[in-house]
Amino acid sequence: DKDLFTNLIQLQQLYLSYNNLITLDENLFKYNIQLQELYLHSNQLTTLDKDLFKNLTQIKYLYISHNKLTYLDKDLFKNNVELQILELSFTNLTTLDKDLFKYNIYLQYLDLYNNNLTYLDKDLFTNLTQLIYLNLSCNKLTTLDKDLFKYNTQ
């Protein structure tokens, strides 16, 4: 139900992990603008609407691992500029748009472990100058562009 969390406007942490969620309404978190931590890992999610996290401008920790996603829209994290930790391991991702993390300039921890990634665009990590942890293990990458981290100078 899209109105499920409507009255929880002060909510800062939400744990929905270890359920059997398959889809989430694009307006589910519309009024939870104070949310800082969201745990969606270990569900059966197959898609995430591009506007699902649109109003979560204060989100810092986002755990989406262990789901059945194969694709993430390039604007999914666009408004999540405060995001610091993003957990996307074990999600079956096959590709990542080069602009997926464009606005996540404070991202420090990015886990892409055990997906099906075959290619990473050289501009994928361009704005992630605060990144201190990156896990790309157990994917299907065959090569990494020499300029993949060219602008990550910090």
Short mmCIF file of C-alpha atoms in Angstrom, two decimals:
data_model
loop_
_atom_site.label_atom_id
_atom_site.label_comp_id
_atom_site.label_asym_id
_atom_site.label_seq_id
_atom_site.Cartn_x
_atom_site.Cartn_y
_atom_site.Cartn_z
CA ASP A 1 0.00 0.00 0.00
CA LYS A 2 1.49 3.32 -1.07
CA ASP A 3 0.14 5.08 2.06
CA LEU A 4 1.61 2.62 4.50
CA PHE A 5 4.29 4.95 5.94
CA THR A 6 2.54 8.28 5.22
CA ASN A 7 2.07 9.25 8.87
CA LEU A 8 5.60 8.38 9.90
CA ILE A 9 7.10 11.71 8.88
CA GLN A 10 9.78 11.59 11.61
CA LEU A 11 10.92 8.08 10.73
CA GLN A 12 14.72 7.86 10.46
CA GLN A 13 15.35 4.12 10.24
CA LEU A 14 13.26 1.52 8.43
CA TYR A 15 13.95 -2.20 8.35
CA LEU A 16 12.10 -4.23 5.72
CA SER A 17 14.73 -6.91 5.22
CA TYR A 18 14.20 -10.66 5.19
CA ASN A 19 10.71 -10.54 3.81
CA ASN A 20 9.30 -11.64 0.48
CA LEU A 21 8.72 -8.22 -1.02
CA ILE A 22 8.55 -8.37 -4.81
CA THR A 23 7.65 -4.76 -5.68
CA LEU A 24 7.46 -1.43 -3.88
CA ASP A 25 5.10 1.34 -4.90
CA GLU A 26 6.94 4.38 -6.26
CA ASN A 27 5.27 6.58 -3.58
CA LEU A 28 5.90 4.27 -0.64
CA PHE A 29 8.50 6.60 0.96
CA LYS A 30 7.06 9.86 -0.36
CA TYR A 31 6.51 11.42 3.08
CA ASN A 32 9.47 9.88 4.90
CA ILE A 33 11.80 12.76 4.16
CA GLN A 34 13.70 12.32 7.46
CA LEU A 35 14.63 8.74 6.64
CA GLN A 36 18.38 8.19 6.99
CA GLU A 37 18.66 4.41 6.95
CA LEU A 38 16.70 2.01 4.77
CA TYR A 39 17.15 -1.75 4.82
CA LEU A 40 15.57 -3.61 1.90
CA HIS A 41 18.04 -6.46 1.63
CA SER A 42 17.12 -10.12 1.39
CA ASN A 43 13.78 -9.79 -0.34
CA GLN A 44 12.54 -10.80 -3.79
CA LEU A 45 12.59 -7.36 -5.40
CA THR A 46 12.84 -7.55 -9.18
CA THR A 47 12.58 -3.84 -10.02
CA LEU A 48 12.87 -0.49 -8.28
CA ASP A 49 10.90 2.39 -9.73
CA LYS A 50 13.12 5.35 -10.63
CA ASP A 51 11.12 7.58 -8.23
CA LEU A 52 11.14 5.19 -5.28
CA PHE A 53 13.86 7.10 -3.39
CA LYS A 54 13.11 10.52 -4.90
CA ASN A 55 12.08 12.21 -1.63
CA LEU A 56 14.74 10.56 0.51
CA THR A 57 17.15 13.47 0.35
CA GLN A 58 18.54 12.71 3.82
CA ILE A 59 19.21 9.02 3.27
CA LYS A 60 22.74 7.99 4.28
CA TYR A 61 22.58 4.18 4.40
CA LEU A 62 20.80 2.12 1.78
CA TYR A 63 20.92 -1.68 1.77
CA ILE A 64 19.41 -3.39 -1.27
CA SER A 65 21.56 -6.52 -1.46
CA HIS A 66 20.24 -10.05 -1.94
CA ASN A 67 17.39 -9.23 -4.28
CA LYS A 68 16.56 -10.19 -7.87
CA LEU A 69 17.29 -6.94 -9.62
CA THR A 70 19.01 -6.92 -12.97
CA TYR A 71 18.74 -3.23 -13.79
CA LEU A 72 18.72 0.11 -11.95
CA ASP A 73 17.43 3.25 -13.61
CA LYS A 74 20.11 5.94 -13.99
CA ASP A 75 18.00 8.37 -11.91
CA LEU A 76 17.26 5.98 -9.04
CA PHE A 77 19.75 7.66 -6.65
CA LYS A 78 19.64 11.12 -8.22
CA ASN A 79 18.17 12.91 -5.18
CA ASN A 80 20.09 10.92 -2.60
CA VAL A 81 23.00 13.32 -2.40
CA GLU A 82 23.73 12.50 1.27
CA LEU A 83 24.13 8.79 0.55
CA GLN A 84 27.27 7.36 2.16
CA ILE A 85 26.76 3.60 2.13
CA LEU A 86 25.19 1.70 -0.74
CA GLU A 87 24.98 -2.06 -0.58
CA LEU A 88 24.11 -3.74 -3.91
CA SER A 89 25.72 -7.15 -3.59
CA PHE A 90 23.96 -10.33 -4.72
CA THR A 91 21.40 -8.49 -6.83
CA ASN A 92 21.98 -10.00 -10.29
CA LEU A 93 22.84 -6.65 -11.83
CA THR A 94 24.10 -7.01 -15.38
CA THR A 95 24.86 -3.39 -16.18
CA LEU A 96 25.19 0.03 -14.52
CA ASP A 97 24.45 3.25 -16.32
CA LYS A 98 27.40 5.64 -16.35
CA ASP A 99 25.29 8.30 -14.54
CA LEU A 100 23.90 6.02 -11.83
CA PHE A 101 26.12 7.54 -9.10
CA LYS A 102 26.52 10.98 -10.65
CA TYR A 103 24.94 12.87 -7.73
CA ASN A 104 26.19 10.68 -4.88
CA ILE A 105 29.27 12.74 -4.15
CA TYR A 106 29.46 11.68 -0.49
CA LEU A 107 29.32 7.98 -1.21
CA GLN A 108 32.07 6.25 0.77
CA TYR A 109 31.10 2.59 0.66
CA LEU A 110 29.89 0.83 -2.47
CA ASP A 111 29.44 -2.92 -2.57
CA LEU A 112 28.73 -4.53 -5.94
CA TYR A 113 29.96 -7.97 -4.94
CA ASN A 114 28.57 -11.04 -6.70
CA ASN A 115 26.52 -9.58 -9.52
CA ASN A 116 26.67 -10.26 -13.24
CA LEU A 117 28.43 -7.11 -14.31
CA THR A 118 30.41 -7.52 -17.51
CA TYR A 119 31.39 -3.91 -18.16
CA LEU A 120 31.94 -0.68 -16.23
CA ASP A 121 31.84 2.60 -18.09
CA LYS A 122 34.95 4.72 -17.51
CA ASP A 123 32.76 7.55 -16.15
CA LEU A 124 30.79 5.42 -13.68
CA PHE A 125 32.82 6.47 -10.62
CA THR A 126 33.81 9.96 -11.77
CA ASN A 127 32.06 11.91 -9.01
CA LEU A 128 32.79 9.47 -6.21
CA THR A 129 35.77 11.31 -4.78
CA GLN A 130 34.93 10.27 -1.18
CA LEU A 131 34.91 6.56 -1.95
CA ILE A 132 36.97 4.53 0.54
CA TYR A 133 35.50 1.05 -0.03
CA LEU A 134 34.61 -0.54 -3.35
CA ASN A 135 33.92 -4.23 -3.88
CA LEU A 136 33.65 -5.50 -7.45
CA SER A 137 34.56 -9.12 -6.69
CA CYS A 138 32.69 -12.07 -8.17
CA ASN A 139 31.31 -10.37 -11.25
CA LYS A 140 31.88 -11.19 -14.91
CA LEU A 141 34.23 -8.35 -15.70
CA THR A 142 36.85 -9.17 -18.31
CA THR A 143 38.57 -5.80 -18.48
CA LEU A 144 38.70 -2.49 -16.62
CA ASP A 145 39.22 0.79 -18.42
CA LYS A 146 42.49 2.50 -17.49
CA ASP A 147 40.56 5.74 -16.83
CA LEU A 148 37.96 4.14 -14.55
CA PHE A 149 39.29 6.04 -11.51
CA LYS A 150 40.93 8.93 -13.28
CA TYR A 151 39.01 11.61 -11.37
CA ASN A 152 38.99 9.92 -7.99
CA THR A 153 41.95 11.84 -6.62
CA GLN A 154 41.14 12.03 -2.91
#
